[in-house]
Structure formats: C-alpha cells, structure tokens
Short mmCIF file of C-alpha atoms and ligand atoms in Angstrom, two decimals:
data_model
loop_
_atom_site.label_atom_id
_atom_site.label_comp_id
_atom_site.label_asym_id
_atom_site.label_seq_id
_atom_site.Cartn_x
_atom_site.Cartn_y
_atom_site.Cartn_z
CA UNK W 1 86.95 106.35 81.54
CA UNK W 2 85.46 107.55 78.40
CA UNK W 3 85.88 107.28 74.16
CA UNK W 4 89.57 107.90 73.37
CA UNK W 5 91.01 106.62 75.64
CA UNK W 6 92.59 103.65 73.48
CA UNK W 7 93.94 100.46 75.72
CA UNK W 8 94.06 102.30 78.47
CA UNK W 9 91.80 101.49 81.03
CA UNK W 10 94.21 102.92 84.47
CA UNK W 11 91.36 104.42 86.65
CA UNK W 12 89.21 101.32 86.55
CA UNK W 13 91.94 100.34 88.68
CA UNK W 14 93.42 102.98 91.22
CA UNK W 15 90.60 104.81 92.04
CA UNK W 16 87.81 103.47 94.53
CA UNK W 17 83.71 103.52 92.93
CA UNK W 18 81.67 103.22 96.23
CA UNK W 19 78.69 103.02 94.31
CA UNK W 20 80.44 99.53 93.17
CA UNK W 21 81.85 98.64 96.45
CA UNK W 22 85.02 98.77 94.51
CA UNK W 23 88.13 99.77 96.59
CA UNK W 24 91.15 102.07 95.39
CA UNK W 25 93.97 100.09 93.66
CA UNK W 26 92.14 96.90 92.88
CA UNK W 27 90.86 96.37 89.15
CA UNK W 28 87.11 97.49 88.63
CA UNK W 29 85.10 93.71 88.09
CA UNK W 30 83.27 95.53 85.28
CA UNK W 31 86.90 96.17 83.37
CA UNK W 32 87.92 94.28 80.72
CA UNK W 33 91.75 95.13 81.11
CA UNK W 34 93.25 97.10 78.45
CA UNK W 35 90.10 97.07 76.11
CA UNK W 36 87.42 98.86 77.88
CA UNK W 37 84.52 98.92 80.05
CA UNK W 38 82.10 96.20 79.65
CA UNK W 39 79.19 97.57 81.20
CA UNK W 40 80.16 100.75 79.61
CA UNK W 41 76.29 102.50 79.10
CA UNK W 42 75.32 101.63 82.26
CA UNK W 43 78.39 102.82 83.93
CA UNK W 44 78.34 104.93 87.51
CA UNK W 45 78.07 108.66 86.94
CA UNK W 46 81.62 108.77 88.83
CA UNK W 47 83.02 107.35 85.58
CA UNK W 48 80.83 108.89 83.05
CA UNK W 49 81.76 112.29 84.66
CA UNK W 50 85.65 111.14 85.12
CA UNK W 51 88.30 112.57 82.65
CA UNK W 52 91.94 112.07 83.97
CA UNK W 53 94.49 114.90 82.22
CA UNK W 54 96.03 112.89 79.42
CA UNK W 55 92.02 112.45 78.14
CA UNK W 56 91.07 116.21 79.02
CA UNK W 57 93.73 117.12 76.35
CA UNK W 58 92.48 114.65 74.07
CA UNK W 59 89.22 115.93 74.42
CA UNK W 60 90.22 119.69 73.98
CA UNK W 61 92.77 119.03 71.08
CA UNK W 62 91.55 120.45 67.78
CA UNK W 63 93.33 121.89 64.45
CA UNK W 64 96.92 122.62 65.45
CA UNK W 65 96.70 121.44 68.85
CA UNK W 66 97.64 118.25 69.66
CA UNK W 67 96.82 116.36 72.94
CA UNK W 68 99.54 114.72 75.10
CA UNK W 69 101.51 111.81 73.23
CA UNK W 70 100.70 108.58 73.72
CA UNK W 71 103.57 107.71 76.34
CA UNK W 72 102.06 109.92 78.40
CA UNK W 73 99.03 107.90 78.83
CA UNK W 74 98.53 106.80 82.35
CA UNK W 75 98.85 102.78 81.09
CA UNK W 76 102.32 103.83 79.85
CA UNK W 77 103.69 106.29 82.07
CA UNK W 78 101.96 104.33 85.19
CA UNK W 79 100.32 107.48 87.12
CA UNK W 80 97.01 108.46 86.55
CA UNK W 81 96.64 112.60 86.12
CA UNK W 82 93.74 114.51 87.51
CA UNK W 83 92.29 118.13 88.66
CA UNK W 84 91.15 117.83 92.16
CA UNK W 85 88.65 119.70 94.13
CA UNK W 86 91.23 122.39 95.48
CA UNK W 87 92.34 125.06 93.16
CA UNK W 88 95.98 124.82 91.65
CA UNK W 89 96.12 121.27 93.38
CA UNK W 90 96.49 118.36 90.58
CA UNK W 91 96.77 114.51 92.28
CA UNK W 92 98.77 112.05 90.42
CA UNK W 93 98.14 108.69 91.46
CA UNK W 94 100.34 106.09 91.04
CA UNK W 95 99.17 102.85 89.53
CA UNK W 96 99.56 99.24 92.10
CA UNK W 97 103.42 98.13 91.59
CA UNK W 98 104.64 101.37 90.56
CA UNK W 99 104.84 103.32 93.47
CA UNK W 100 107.94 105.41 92.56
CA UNK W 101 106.70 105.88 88.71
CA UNK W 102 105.87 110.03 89.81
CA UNK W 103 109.76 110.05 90.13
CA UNK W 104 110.70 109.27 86.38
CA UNK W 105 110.18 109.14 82.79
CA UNK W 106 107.14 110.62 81.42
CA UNK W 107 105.09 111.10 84.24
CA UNK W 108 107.65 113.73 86.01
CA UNK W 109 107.69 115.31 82.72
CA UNK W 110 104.10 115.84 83.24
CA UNK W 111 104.95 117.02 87.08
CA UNK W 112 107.56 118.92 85.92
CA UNK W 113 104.89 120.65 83.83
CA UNK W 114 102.60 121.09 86.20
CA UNK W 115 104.97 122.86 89.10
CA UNK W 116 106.50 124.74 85.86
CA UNK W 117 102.97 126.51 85.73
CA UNK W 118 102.50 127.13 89.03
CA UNK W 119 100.49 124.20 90.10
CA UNK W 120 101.02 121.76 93.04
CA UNK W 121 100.85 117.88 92.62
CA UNK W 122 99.96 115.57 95.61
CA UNK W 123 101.15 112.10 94.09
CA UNK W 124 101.06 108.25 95.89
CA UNK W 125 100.34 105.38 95.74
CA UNK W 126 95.92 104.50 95.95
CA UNK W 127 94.10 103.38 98.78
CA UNK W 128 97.05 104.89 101.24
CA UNK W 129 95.95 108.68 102.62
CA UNK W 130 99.88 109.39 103.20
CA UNK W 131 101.32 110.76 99.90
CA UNK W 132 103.65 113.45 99.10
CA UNK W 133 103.03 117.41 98.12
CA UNK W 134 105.02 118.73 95.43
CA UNK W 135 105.76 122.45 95.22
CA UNK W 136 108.05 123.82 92.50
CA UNK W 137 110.74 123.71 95.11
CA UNK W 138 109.74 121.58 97.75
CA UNK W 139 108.32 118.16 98.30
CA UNK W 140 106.97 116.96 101.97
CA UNK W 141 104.68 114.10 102.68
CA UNK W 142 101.37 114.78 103.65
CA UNK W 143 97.84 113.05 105.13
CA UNK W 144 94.90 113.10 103.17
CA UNK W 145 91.69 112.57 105.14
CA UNK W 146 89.59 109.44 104.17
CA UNK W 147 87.89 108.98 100.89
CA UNK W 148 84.56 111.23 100.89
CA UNK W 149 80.98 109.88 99.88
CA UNK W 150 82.54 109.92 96.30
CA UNK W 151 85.29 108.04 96.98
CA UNK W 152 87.79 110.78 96.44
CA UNK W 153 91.08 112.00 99.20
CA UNK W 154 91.03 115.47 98.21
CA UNK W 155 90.85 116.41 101.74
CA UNK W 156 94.67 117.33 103.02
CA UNK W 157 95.11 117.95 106.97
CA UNK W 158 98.02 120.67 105.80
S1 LIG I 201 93.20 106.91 82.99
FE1 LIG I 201 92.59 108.47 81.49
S2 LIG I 201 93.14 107.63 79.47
FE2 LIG I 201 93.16 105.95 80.96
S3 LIG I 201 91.10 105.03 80.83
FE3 LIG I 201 91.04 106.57 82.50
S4 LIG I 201 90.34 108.47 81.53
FE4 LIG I 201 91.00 107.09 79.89
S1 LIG I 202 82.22 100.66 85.83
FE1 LIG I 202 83.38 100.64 83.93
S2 LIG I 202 84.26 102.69 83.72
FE2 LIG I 202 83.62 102.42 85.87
S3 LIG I 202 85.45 101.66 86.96
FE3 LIG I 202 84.26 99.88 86.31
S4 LIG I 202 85.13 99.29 84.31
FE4 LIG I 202 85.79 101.39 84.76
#
C-alpha cells in the first residue's frame, strides 16, 4: 500500500510478505485495519514497490482524467486488482470471505474491462494455487505453482 489509498488497506491482507513471515489471506500484524500502515517508513520494499490497479489509476489520474471511483476500491468491491509478471495476464484476488466477489458488482465491471481490452484475469481466492482463468469467452480453472521468493503465484502450469 501507498498514499491515496484512503481506508483501504486490502493487500495488507490477501497477499503473503515473506520478508514478514506473513502468509496470504491473513491480516498483515503491522496493519492498522482500515487506517493504514503503522510501520509505514520502514515498510518491506514488497509494499513500498506494490500498487494494486484501483491505486495505479489514482496515481496516473491528472486534469480531465479521473481514476477509478471509489466503489471500485478493493475494500469495497472485495478483490484486490493487479498486473502480474506475464504480459496481458492481470490477477484479481479475492479478499478472505468473499470468494465469489470476481462474479458481481463492481469488481466484474472491472473484469469485464479487462477481457473487453484484450486482457486475461486469473482471479481466487489467496493462499489457494487453484483459481480460475478468464478469457473474453472462456473461463477454466487453473494451478498456479507455489508462491516464489517474493511471495507471488504468477507461475501457471497451463
Ligand atoms: S489494495 Fe490498493 S487501494 Fe487498497 S491499500 Fe492496497 S494499494 Fe491501496
Ligand atoms: S508492512 Fe505495512 S504496508 Fe506492508 S503488509 Fe504490513 S501493514 Fe501493509
């Protein structure tokens, strides 16, 4: 997480920090929930460097341009939006107790989006390497390998 990003504080929670020890899906112990990071200038370079997508607009909006509305915040529409390591492939991961939120609302108006310009979306729930490959006109499950040195499942056995 980073400035802007309001009350939302989503990926201190779904995504693991091995330099913390800190596992995918369970809250970060530096988080203060909904208000920020409380270790915030001493925070891993995994979460200095970290942007999800509703931030990266935030952070590109200027003049006319406007970043994504507030609903589409990963607090509010319950999956948090990223780039991954694979070209055209976006992950969406869902936030603990929301498995099914890729399916609805807001955030499949962001998939929607995405497939609309020609990118894929692997979405699911964190800490599980089975999660589901979205096409414009297809959707299939798929296996991720494990979590890399940087605690990231980019890595899909396809
Ligand atoms: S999920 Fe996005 S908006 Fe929310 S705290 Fe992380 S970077 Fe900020
Ligand atoms: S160290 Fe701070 S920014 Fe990083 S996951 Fe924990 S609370 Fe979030």
């Amino acid at each position: 997480m980073a400035g802007h990003c309001g009350t939302c504080t989503a990926c201190c929670r779904v995504y693991a920090i091995p330099q913390l020890n800190k596992p995918a899906g369970k809250w970060c112990e530096h988080c203060a929930i909904g208000v920020g990071c409380k270790v915030y200038d001493n925070r891993p370079e995994l979460c200095v460097d970290f942007a999800c997508v509703w931030l990266q607009s935030h952070q590109r909006a200027r003049g006319n341009e406007l970043g994504m509305p507030i609903e589409m915040r990963p607090d509010k529409c319950k999956v948090v939006f990223s780039p991954t390591t694979k070209d055209g492939l976006m992950a969406g991961i869902t936030m603990p107790g929301s498995p099914d939120a890729w399916r609805k609302g807001e955030a499949r108006r962001i998939i929607d989006m995405m497939l609309k310009a020609g990118l894929r979306v692997v979405v699911g729930p964190p800490a599980s390497t089975t999660k589901i490959m979205l096409t414009l006109n297809s959707e299939r499950e798929v296996q991720l390998t494990e979590p890399d040195e940087n605690g990231m499942q980019w890595s899909i056995n396809e």
